[in-house]
């Protein structure tokens, strides 16, 4: 029955995409949501849009698909998203792999591969001029699939010009361009800029779906102190510590850091402060953010291949959920799985695991 529901859901999202594409031809608006090659698997039971949680986002560059994966057993709810920054592709591809090949046996997992879809439109080259607009992955059948390599910030044309200084409503002043950084705008505003509206919709989703765990997947430069790190809201430190220890026992070394109150607008702080969820942010090293590498290979870098970075993200997600399961009653757990060992991702071609 679950598989049949998933097939219906996939058909429905195709119809939705088609309807929106037809509407786009009529409106001819450059602000329509960017589309992506994501092929939902049998684990997906329903597809929605972020605008379902804030109608003002409909037919804007900030709208983005949401994939719901419900298990047969009642349990907790995970909100898992990548693409807060469109150039941090390991999080995008980890979320994509979850949608295409993942399953949920207990609880509900809500996956958003492109949290800031405006940032996914194109690579503005601001972080590294040597990074591509697209990257390709070859599937097991030999099909070459293309994926966008986006930007860190909401596209310039999608919201008002940057202020000279961006002042977060909860305190703190940073560069004006950060007004387009989704991970500096949480918890957002219903009537704010496009970036603030995207954030607000994510928080509406978390509240309406009674989300228990939030995991935001990011990437940093190879030499950044943030590389190989899990940032945890203070309420999530115990679960995070257990997860980091479990990963270390399996040879995956991640540092743990507590979210600081003075750094406002970040997901790991604001989801923890403004919702009941335990909030985490996972960072992997992306050679495309390393200034010392003139021509970065964002897919096949020998030290930090994309498949290895996706492996780290998904193993971290699994470890966090397993550790969370020890802190809640049996009917509150969240259980995910894949038809292959996640460790098989290491040293492999990521495309061979996609649909």
mmCIF file of C-alpha atoms in Angstrom:
data_model
loop_
_atom_site.group_PDB
_atom_site.id
_atom_site.type_symbol
_atom_site.label_atom_id
_atom_site.label_comp_id
_atom_site.label_asym_id
_atom_site.label_seq_id
_atom_site.Cartn_x
_atom_site.Cartn_y
_atom_site.Cartn_z
ATOM 1 C CA UNK A 1 0.000 0.000 0.000
ATOM 2 C CA UNK A 2 2.851 2.362 0.878
ATOM 3 C CA UNK A 3 4.551 1.677 -2.458
ATOM 4 C CA UNK A 4 1.300 2.354 -4.338
ATOM 5 C CA UNK A 5 0.876 5.621 -2.429
ATOM 6 C CA UNK A 6 4.420 6.619 -3.356
ATOM 7 C CA UNK A 7 3.750 5.981 -7.038
ATOM 8 C CA UNK A 8 0.618 8.131 -6.864
ATOM 9 C CA UNK A 9 2.624 10.849 -5.114
ATOM 10 C CA UNK A 10 5.278 10.776 -7.820
ATOM 11 C CA UNK A 11 2.622 11.044 -10.507
ATOM 12 C CA UNK A 12 1.007 13.923 -8.661
ATOM 13 C CA UNK A 13 4.228 15.904 -8.389
ATOM 14 C CA UNK A 14 4.802 15.426 -12.114
ATOM 15 C CA UNK A 15 1.334 16.869 -12.713
ATOM 16 C CA UNK A 16 2.113 19.759 -10.370
ATOM 17 C CA UNK A 17 5.377 20.481 -12.178
ATOM 18 C CA UNK A 18 3.525 20.334 -15.493
ATOM 19 C CA UNK A 19 0.809 22.685 -14.300
ATOM 20 C CA UNK A 20 3.347 25.138 -12.954
ATOM 21 C CA UNK A 21 5.368 24.937 -16.155
ATOM 22 C CA UNK A 22 2.214 25.721 -18.174
ATOM 23 C CA UNK A 23 1.476 28.635 -15.879
ATOM 24 C CA UNK A 24 5.048 29.817 -16.328
ATOM 25 C CA UNK A 25 4.544 29.997 -20.093
ATOM 26 C CA UNK A 26 1.563 32.266 -19.513
ATOM 27 C CA UNK A 27 3.141 34.490 -16.897
ATOM 28 C CA UNK A 28 6.655 34.335 -18.420
ATOM 29 C CA UNK A 29 8.156 35.296 -15.071
ATOM 30 C CA UNK A 30 11.882 34.940 -14.405
ATOM 31 C CA UNK A 31 11.017 34.362 -10.764
ATOM 32 C CA UNK A 32 9.429 30.952 -11.249
ATOM 33 C CA UNK A 33 10.997 28.188 -9.124
ATOM 34 C CA UNK A 34 14.124 26.595 -10.546
ATOM 35 C CA UNK A 35 13.554 22.931 -11.424
ATOM 36 C CA UNK A 36 15.962 20.088 -10.680
ATOM 37 C CA UNK A 37 16.490 16.495 -11.790
ATOM 38 C CA UNK A 38 15.262 14.712 -8.671
ATOM 39 C CA UNK A 39 13.552 11.338 -9.116
ATOM 40 C CA UNK A 40 11.560 10.316 -6.028
ATOM 41 C CA UNK A 41 11.820 6.673 -5.048
ATOM 42 C CA UNK A 42 9.370 4.342 -3.348
ATOM 43 C CA UNK A 43 10.154 5.835 0.049
ATOM 44 C CA UNK A 44 8.464 9.125 -0.873
ATOM 45 C CA UNK A 45 4.808 9.092 0.139
ATOM 46 C CA UNK A 46 3.831 12.704 -0.582
ATOM 47 C CA UNK A 47 5.242 15.785 -2.273
ATOM 48 C CA UNK A 48 4.445 19.361 -1.317
ATOM 49 C CA UNK A 49 5.827 22.840 -1.921
ATOM 50 C CA UNK A 50 7.335 25.241 0.580
ATOM 51 C CA UNK A 51 4.607 27.692 -0.437
ATOM 52 C CA UNK A 52 2.098 25.335 1.194
ATOM 53 C CA UNK A 53 3.412 26.801 4.457
ATOM 54 C CA UNK A 54 3.567 30.413 3.211
ATOM 55 C CA UNK A 55 1.356 31.064 0.159
ATOM 56 C CA UNK A 56 3.251 34.277 -0.638
ATOM 57 C CA UNK A 57 6.104 32.075 -1.922
ATOM 58 C CA UNK A 58 3.983 30.499 -4.667
ATOM 59 C CA UNK A 59 5.313 31.243 -8.169
ATOM 60 C CA UNK A 60 8.461 32.874 -6.809
ATOM 61 C CA UNK A 61 12.102 31.854 -7.029
ATOM 62 C CA UNK A 62 11.944 30.938 -3.352
ATOM 63 C CA UNK A 63 9.433 28.121 -3.718
ATOM 64 C CA UNK A 64 10.870 24.613 -3.624
ATOM 65 C CA UNK A 65 9.628 20.999 -3.538
ATOM 66 C CA UNK A 66 9.312 19.153 -0.235
ATOM 67 C CA UNK A 67 9.379 15.357 -0.074
ATOM 68 C CA UNK A 68 7.573 13.539 2.756
ATOM 69 C CA UNK A 69 8.616 10.000 3.644
ATOM 70 C CA UNK A 70 6.347 8.268 6.160
ATOM 71 C CA UNK A 71 7.161 4.942 7.757
ATOM 72 C CA UNK A 72 4.679 2.185 8.534
ATOM 73 C CA UNK A 73 5.286 2.694 12.271
ATOM 74 C CA UNK A 74 4.389 5.860 14.140
ATOM 75 C CA UNK A 75 7.372 7.820 15.372
ATOM 76 C CA UNK A 76 9.070 11.180 15.498
ATOM 77 C CA UNK A 77 9.629 13.636 12.661
ATOM 78 C CA UNK A 78 12.903 14.739 11.065
ATOM 79 C CA UNK A 79 13.308 17.841 8.892
ATOM 80 C CA UNK A 80 16.380 17.249 6.714
ATOM 81 C CA UNK A 81 17.548 19.851 4.231
ATOM 82 C CA UNK A 82 20.444 20.805 2.016
ATOM 83 C CA UNK A 83 20.883 23.727 -0.325
ATOM 84 C CA UNK A 84 20.722 26.480 2.272
ATOM 85 C CA UNK A 85 23.749 27.562 0.263
ATOM 86 C CA UNK A 86 23.433 26.390 -3.339
ATOM 87 C CA UNK A 87 27.180 25.908 -3.790
ATOM 88 C CA UNK A 88 27.411 23.408 -0.915
ATOM 89 C CA UNK A 89 26.530 20.437 -3.059
ATOM 90 C CA UNK A 90 27.221 17.555 -0.666
ATOM 91 C CA UNK A 91 24.166 18.530 1.376
ATOM 92 C CA UNK A 92 22.086 18.867 -1.788
ATOM 93 C CA UNK A 93 23.159 15.443 -3.029
ATOM 94 C CA UNK A 94 22.757 13.767 0.373
ATOM 95 C CA UNK A 95 19.161 15.018 0.443
ATOM 96 C CA UNK A 96 18.676 13.953 -3.186
ATOM 97 C CA UNK A 97 19.975 10.457 -2.443
ATOM 98 C CA UNK A 98 17.622 10.221 0.537
ATOM 99 C CA UNK A 99 14.680 11.116 -1.725
ATOM 100 C CA UNK A 100 15.685 8.751 -4.519
ATOM 101 C CA UNK A 101 16.878 5.689 -2.604
ATOM 102 C CA UNK A 102 16.077 6.159 1.079
ATOM 103 C CA UNK A 103 13.272 4.535 3.054
ATOM 104 C CA UNK A 104 11.671 5.246 6.416
ATOM 105 C CA UNK A 105 10.500 2.364 8.591
ATOM 106 C CA UNK A 106 9.425 4.438 11.596
ATOM 107 C CA UNK A 107 8.401 8.050 11.898
ATOM 108 C CA UNK A 108 8.388 10.719 9.214
ATOM 109 C CA UNK A 109 11.265 12.323 7.335
ATOM 110 C CA UNK A 110 10.675 15.615 5.502
ATOM 111 C CA UNK A 111 13.398 16.277 2.932
ATOM 112 C CA UNK A 112 14.162 19.551 1.138
ATOM 113 C CA UNK A 113 17.139 19.223 -1.241
ATOM 114 C CA UNK A 114 17.173 22.957 -2.144
ATOM 115 C CA UNK A 115 16.152 24.976 0.898
ATOM 116 C CA UNK A 116 17.025 28.247 -0.861
ATOM 117 C CA UNK A 117 15.979 27.523 -4.415
ATOM 118 C CA UNK A 118 16.803 31.062 -5.513
ATOM 119 C CA UNK A 119 20.445 30.429 -4.619
ATOM 120 C CA UNK A 120 20.380 27.277 -6.760
ATOM 121 C CA UNK A 121 19.618 29.116 -10.023
ATOM 122 C CA UNK A 122 23.214 29.768 -11.041
ATOM 123 C CA UNK A 123 26.745 29.989 -9.708
ATOM 124 C CA UNK A 124 27.670 33.666 -9.316
ATOM 125 C CA UNK A 125 31.328 32.702 -8.831
ATOM 126 C CA UNK A 126 31.600 34.883 -5.738
ATOM 127 C CA UNK A 127 32.956 32.091 -3.551
ATOM 128 C CA UNK A 128 35.329 30.691 -6.188
ATOM 129 C CA UNK A 129 35.511 31.730 -9.840
ATOM 130 C CA UNK A 130 36.838 28.295 -10.817
ATOM 131 C CA UNK A 131 33.703 26.380 -9.844
ATOM 132 C CA UNK A 132 31.199 25.200 -12.498
ATOM 133 C CA UNK A 133 27.586 26.058 -13.275
ATOM 134 C CA UNK A 134 26.738 22.348 -13.527
ATOM 135 C CA UNK A 135 28.296 19.049 -12.541
ATOM 136 C CA UNK A 136 27.579 15.596 -13.952
ATOM 137 C CA UNK A 137 27.160 12.214 -12.301
ATOM 138 C CA UNK A 138 26.883 8.978 -14.281
ATOM 139 C CA UNK A 139 24.337 6.414 -13.137
ATOM 140 C CA UNK A 140 24.810 2.650 -13.083
ATOM 141 C CA UNK A 141 22.974 2.467 -16.419
ATOM 142 C CA UNK A 142 25.396 4.931 -17.999
ATOM 143 C CA UNK A 143 23.063 7.939 -18.002
ATOM 144 C CA UNK A 144 24.777 11.277 -17.400
ATOM 145 C CA UNK A 145 22.687 13.333 -14.986
ATOM 146 C CA UNK A 146 23.328 17.067 -14.577
ATOM 147 C CA UNK A 147 22.971 18.992 -11.335
ATOM 148 C CA UNK A 148 23.223 22.707 -10.672
ATOM 149 C CA UNK A 149 26.130 24.187 -8.760
ATOM 150 C CA UNK A 150 24.513 27.230 -7.205
ATOM 151 C CA UNK A 151 25.506 30.239 -5.139
ATOM 152 C CA UNK A 152 25.766 30.983 -1.442
ATOM 153 C CA UNK A 153 23.176 33.758 -1.517
ATOM 154 C CA UNK A 154 19.691 34.443 -2.838
ATOM 155 C CA UNK A 155 19.979 35.696 -6.436
ATOM 156 C CA UNK A 156 20.496 39.456 -6.674
ATOM 157 C CA UNK A 157 17.422 40.027 -8.823
ATOM 158 C CA UNK A 158 15.083 38.127 -6.525
ATOM 159 C CA UNK A 159 14.915 40.679 -3.715
ATOM 160 C CA UNK A 160 15.601 44.342 -3.005
ATOM 161 C CA UNK A 161 19.171 45.696 -3.227
ATOM 162 C CA UNK A 162 21.411 44.821 -0.297
ATOM 163 C CA UNK A 163 21.540 47.300 2.579
ATOM 164 C CA UNK A 164 24.907 48.750 3.556
ATOM 165 C CA UNK A 165 24.696 46.785 6.805
ATOM 166 C CA UNK A 166 22.413 43.853 7.586
ATOM 167 C CA UNK A 167 20.975 44.054 11.100
ATOM 168 C CA UNK A 168 19.326 40.886 12.387
ATOM 169 C CA UNK A 169 16.102 41.573 14.327
ATOM 170 C CA UNK A 170 17.478 39.633 17.316
ATOM 171 C CA UNK A 171 20.781 41.507 17.326
ATOM 172 C CA UNK A 172 24.060 41.725 15.458
ATOM 173 C CA UNK A 173 25.334 43.636 12.431
ATOM 174 C CA UNK A 174 27.041 41.988 9.451
ATOM 175 C CA UNK A 175 27.776 42.763 5.793
ATOM 176 C CA UNK A 176 24.790 43.964 3.791
ATOM 177 C CA UNK A 177 24.975 41.081 1.313
ATOM 178 C CA UNK A 178 24.166 38.691 4.172
ATOM 179 C CA UNK A 179 20.584 39.909 3.858
ATOM 180 C CA UNK A 180 20.485 37.267 1.094
ATOM 181 C CA UNK A 181 22.063 34.511 3.203
ATOM 182 C CA UNK A 182 19.331 32.134 4.361
ATOM 183 C CA UNK A 183 21.514 30.986 7.240
ATOM 184 C CA UNK A 184 21.655 34.498 8.680
ATOM 185 C CA UNK A 185 17.938 35.258 8.352
ATOM 186 C CA UNK A 186 16.241 32.684 10.597
ATOM 187 C CA UNK A 187 13.541 32.631 11.926
ATOM 188 C CA UNK A 188 12.418 34.899 9.095
ATOM 189 C CA UNK A 189 9.402 37.130 8.490
ATOM 190 C CA UNK A 190 6.104 36.416 6.749
ATOM 191 C CA UNK A 191 6.136 39.830 5.031
ATOM 192 C CA UNK A 192 9.904 40.247 4.749
ATOM 193 C CA UNK A 193 12.391 39.835 1.924
ATOM 194 C CA UNK A 194 12.341 36.666 -0.165
ATOM 195 C CA UNK A 195 15.115 35.208 1.991
ATOM 196 C CA UNK A 196 13.197 36.015 5.172
ATOM 197 C CA UNK A 197 10.039 34.487 3.708
ATOM 198 C CA UNK A 198 11.868 31.256 2.835
ATOM 199 C CA UNK A 199 13.067 31.050 6.422
ATOM 200 C CA UNK A 200 9.632 31.846 7.829
ATOM 201 C CA UNK A 201 8.068 29.076 5.741
ATOM 202 C CA UNK A 202 10.624 26.569 7.041
ATOM 203 C CA UNK A 203 9.722 27.502 10.608
ATOM 204 C CA UNK A 204 6.006 27.257 9.822
ATOM 205 C CA UNK A 205 6.666 23.773 8.452
ATOM 206 C CA UNK A 206 8.561 22.776 11.595
ATOM 207 C CA UNK A 207 5.711 23.975 13.798
ATOM 208 C CA UNK A 208 2.808 22.552 11.786
ATOM 209 C CA UNK A 209 4.461 19.157 11.259
ATOM 210 C CA UNK A 210 5.624 18.901 14.905
ATOM 211 C CA UNK A 211 9.236 18.385 13.855
ATOM 212 C CA UNK A 212 11.406 16.755 16.527
ATOM 213 C CA UNK A 213 14.836 16.924 14.873
ATOM 214 C CA UNK A 214 16.240 19.433 12.358
ATOM 215 C CA UNK A 215 19.446 18.705 10.412
ATOM 216 C CA UNK A 216 20.833 21.382 8.077
ATOM 217 C CA UNK A 217 23.617 20.063 5.785
ATOM 218 C CA UNK A 218 26.427 22.448 4.802
ATOM 219 C CA UNK A 219 29.961 22.623 3.426
ATOM 220 C CA UNK A 220 32.990 24.768 4.239
ATOM 221 C CA UNK A 221 36.422 25.293 2.728
ATOM 222 C CA UNK A 222 38.849 22.411 3.155
ATOM 223 C CA UNK A 223 41.016 24.315 5.648
ATOM 224 C CA UNK A 224 38.168 25.914 7.603
ATOM 225 C CA UNK A 225 37.799 25.037 11.273
ATOM 226 C CA UNK A 226 34.176 24.205 10.424
ATOM 227 C CA UNK A 227 35.149 21.305 8.154
ATOM 228 C CA UNK A 228 34.153 17.917 9.603
ATOM 229 C CA UNK A 229 31.925 19.441 12.287
ATOM 230 C CA UNK A 230 28.525 18.993 13.881
ATOM 231 C CA UNK A 231 27.122 22.177 15.425
ATOM 232 C CA UNK A 232 24.436 21.500 18.039
ATOM 233 C CA UNK A 233 21.931 23.693 19.804
ATOM 234 C CA UNK A 234 22.552 23.531 23.583
ATOM 235 C CA UNK A 235 19.489 21.300 24.013
ATOM 236 C CA UNK A 236 20.912 18.927 21.391
ATOM 237 C CA UNK A 237 24.425 18.581 22.808
ATOM 238 C CA UNK A 238 23.818 15.241 24.539
ATOM 239 C CA UNK A 239 22.409 13.601 21.416
ATOM 240 C CA UNK A 240 25.159 15.186 19.328
ATOM 241 C CA UNK A 241 27.886 13.923 21.648
ATOM 242 C CA UNK A 242 26.581 10.354 21.453
ATOM 243 C CA UNK A 243 26.421 10.586 17.658
ATOM 244 C CA UNK A 244 29.968 11.942 17.341
ATOM 245 C CA UNK A 245 31.269 9.178 19.613
ATOM 246 C CA UNK A 246 29.489 6.483 17.593
ATOM 247 C CA UNK A 247 30.900 7.887 14.351
ATOM 248 C CA UNK A 248 34.396 8.044 15.803
ATOM 249 C CA UNK A 249 34.183 4.360 16.707
ATOM 250 C CA UNK A 250 33.453 3.723 13.008
ATOM 251 C CA UNK A 251 36.424 5.799 11.872
ATOM 252 C CA UNK A 252 34.506 8.980 10.994
ATOM 253 C CA UNK A 253 36.016 11.922 12.873
ATOM 254 C CA UNK A 254 33.679 14.871 13.407
ATOM 255 C CA UNK A 255 34.186 17.735 15.824
ATOM 256 C CA UNK A 256 31.310 18.962 17.980
ATOM 257 C CA UNK A 257 30.533 22.594 18.698
ATOM 258 C CA UNK A 258 27.733 24.224 20.642
ATOM 259 C CA UNK A 259 25.647 26.918 18.959
ATOM 260 C CA UNK A 260 26.513 30.327 20.393
ATOM 261 C CA UNK A 261 23.707 32.690 21.360
ATOM 262 C CA UNK A 262 25.494 35.774 20.018
ATOM 263 C CA UNK A 263 25.448 34.437 16.441
ATOM 264 C CA UNK A 264 21.867 35.130 15.449
ATOM 265 C CA UNK A 265 20.057 33.911 12.360
ATOM 266 C CA UNK A 266 21.747 30.519 12.031
ATOM 267 C CA UNK A 267 19.614 27.394 11.730
ATOM 268 C CA UNK A 268 21.203 25.479 14.599
ATOM 269 C CA UNK A 269 20.498 28.398 16.941
ATOM 270 C CA UNK A 270 17.093 29.618 15.820
ATOM 271 C CA UNK A 271 15.388 26.259 15.220
ATOM 272 C CA UNK A 272 16.498 25.280 18.707
ATOM 273 C CA UNK A 273 15.314 28.564 20.216
ATOM 274 C CA UNK A 274 12.036 28.986 18.327
ATOM 275 C CA UNK A 275 10.773 25.406 17.909
ATOM 276 C CA UNK A 276 10.650 22.298 20.077
ATOM 277 C CA UNK A 277 13.087 20.500 17.762
ATOM 278 C CA UNK A 278 16.660 19.483 18.485
ATOM 279 C CA UNK A 279 18.711 21.401 15.908
ATOM 280 C CA UNK A 280 21.946 20.308 14.232
ATOM 281 C CA UNK A 281 24.156 21.565 11.393
ATOM 282 C CA UNK A 282 26.681 19.257 9.694
ATOM 283 C CA UNK A 283 29.700 20.572 7.731
ATOM 284 C CA UNK A 284 31.895 18.752 5.207
ATOM 285 C CA UNK A 285 34.922 20.184 3.300
ATOM 286 C CA UNK A 286 34.269 21.335 -0.276
ATOM 287 C CA UNK A 287 37.371 22.000 -2.440
ATOM 288 C CA UNK A 288 35.223 24.455 -4.402
ATOM 289 C CA UNK A 289 35.387 26.806 -1.428
ATOM 290 C CA UNK A 290 39.161 26.624 -0.993
ATOM 291 C CA UNK A 291 40.961 29.715 -2.336
ATOM 292 C CA UNK A 292 44.305 27.911 -2.508
ATOM 293 C CA UNK A 293 42.952 25.453 -5.113
ATOM 294 C CA UNK A 294 42.953 27.211 -8.499
ATOM 295 C CA UNK A 295 40.878 24.668 -10.426
ATOM 296 C CA UNK A 296 38.841 22.735 -7.866
ATOM 297 C CA UNK A 297 37.277 19.419 -8.816
ATOM 298 C CA UNK A 298 34.072 19.528 -6.797
ATOM 299 C CA UNK A 299 33.172 15.920 -7.658
ATOM 300 C CA UNK A 300 36.387 13.890 -7.843
ATOM 301 C CA UNK A 301 38.879 15.736 -5.650
ATOM 302 C CA UNK A 302 41.208 12.998 -4.333
ATOM 303 C CA UNK A 303 41.170 14.338 -0.767
ATOM 304 C CA UNK A 304 37.492 15.280 -0.542
ATOM 305 C CA UNK A 305 35.438 13.509 -3.238
ATOM 306 C CA UNK A 306 31.732 14.270 -3.393
ATOM 307 C CA UNK A 307 30.812 10.645 -2.675
ATOM 308 C CA UNK A 308 32.827 10.754 0.543
ATOM 309 C CA UNK A 309 31.251 14.022 1.636
ATOM 310 C CA UNK A 310 27.752 12.648 0.990
ATOM 311 C CA UNK A 311 28.748 9.545 2.950
ATOM 312 C CA UNK A 312 29.737 11.725 5.911
ATOM 313 C CA UNK A 313 26.450 13.633 5.829
ATOM 314 C CA UNK A 314 24.262 10.549 5.672
ATOM 315 C CA UNK A 315 26.253 8.680 8.300
ATOM 316 C CA UNK A 316 25.945 11.735 10.549
ATOM 317 C CA UNK A 317 22.183 11.861 9.968
ATOM 318 C CA UNK A 318 21.874 8.171 10.804
ATOM 319 C CA UNK A 319 24.035 8.535 13.931
ATOM 320 C CA UNK A 320 22.029 11.529 15.160
ATOM 321 C CA UNK A 321 18.752 9.655 14.683
ATOM 322 C CA UNK A 322 20.099 6.525 16.383
ATOM 323 C CA UNK A 323 21.304 8.589 19.341
ATOM 324 C CA UNK A 324 18.027 10.490 19.471
ATOM 325 C CA UNK A 325 16.243 7.139 19.643
ATOM 326 C CA UNK A 326 17.931 6.399 22.970
ATOM 327 C CA UNK A 327 16.438 9.557 24.514
ATOM 328 C CA UNK A 328 12.779 9.078 23.553
ATOM 329 C CA UNK A 329 10.130 6.382 24.060
ATOM 330 C CA UNK A 330 10.016 3.542 21.545
ATOM 331 C CA UNK A 331 7.103 5.158 19.699
ATOM 332 C CA UNK A 332 9.080 8.385 19.204
ATOM 333 C CA UNK A 333 12.018 6.990 17.247
ATOM 334 C CA UNK A 334 12.893 7.823 13.622
ATOM 335 C CA UNK A 335 14.354 4.969 11.564
ATOM 336 C CA UNK A 336 15.780 5.374 8.051
ATOM 337 C CA UNK A 337 17.498 2.942 5.699
ATOM 338 C CA UNK A 338 18.977 2.432 2.242
ATOM 339 C CA UNK A 339 19.121 -0.629 -0.037
ATOM 340 C CA UNK A 340 22.917 -0.502 0.233
ATOM 341 C CA UNK A 341 25.465 0.064 2.977
ATOM 342 C CA UNK A 342 26.207 3.769 3.349
ATOM 343 C CA UNK A 343 29.873 2.855 3.678
ATOM 344 C CA UNK A 344 29.734 1.664 0.059
ATOM 345 C CA UNK A 345 29.634 5.348 -0.916
ATOM 346 C CA UNK A 346 33.257 5.830 0.116
ATOM 347 C CA UNK A 347 35.572 5.698 -2.872
ATOM 348 C CA UNK A 348 32.691 5.035 -5.265
ATOM 349 C CA UNK A 349 31.026 6.984 -8.070
ATOM 350 C CA UNK A 350 28.091 8.747 -6.442
ATOM 351 C CA UNK A 351 26.025 8.571 -9.614
ATOM 352 C CA UNK A 352 25.841 4.781 -9.473
ATOM 353 C CA UNK A 353 23.695 5.061 -6.323
ATOM 354 C CA UNK A 354 21.154 7.422 -7.909
ATOM 355 C CA UNK A 355 18.048 6.423 -9.853
#
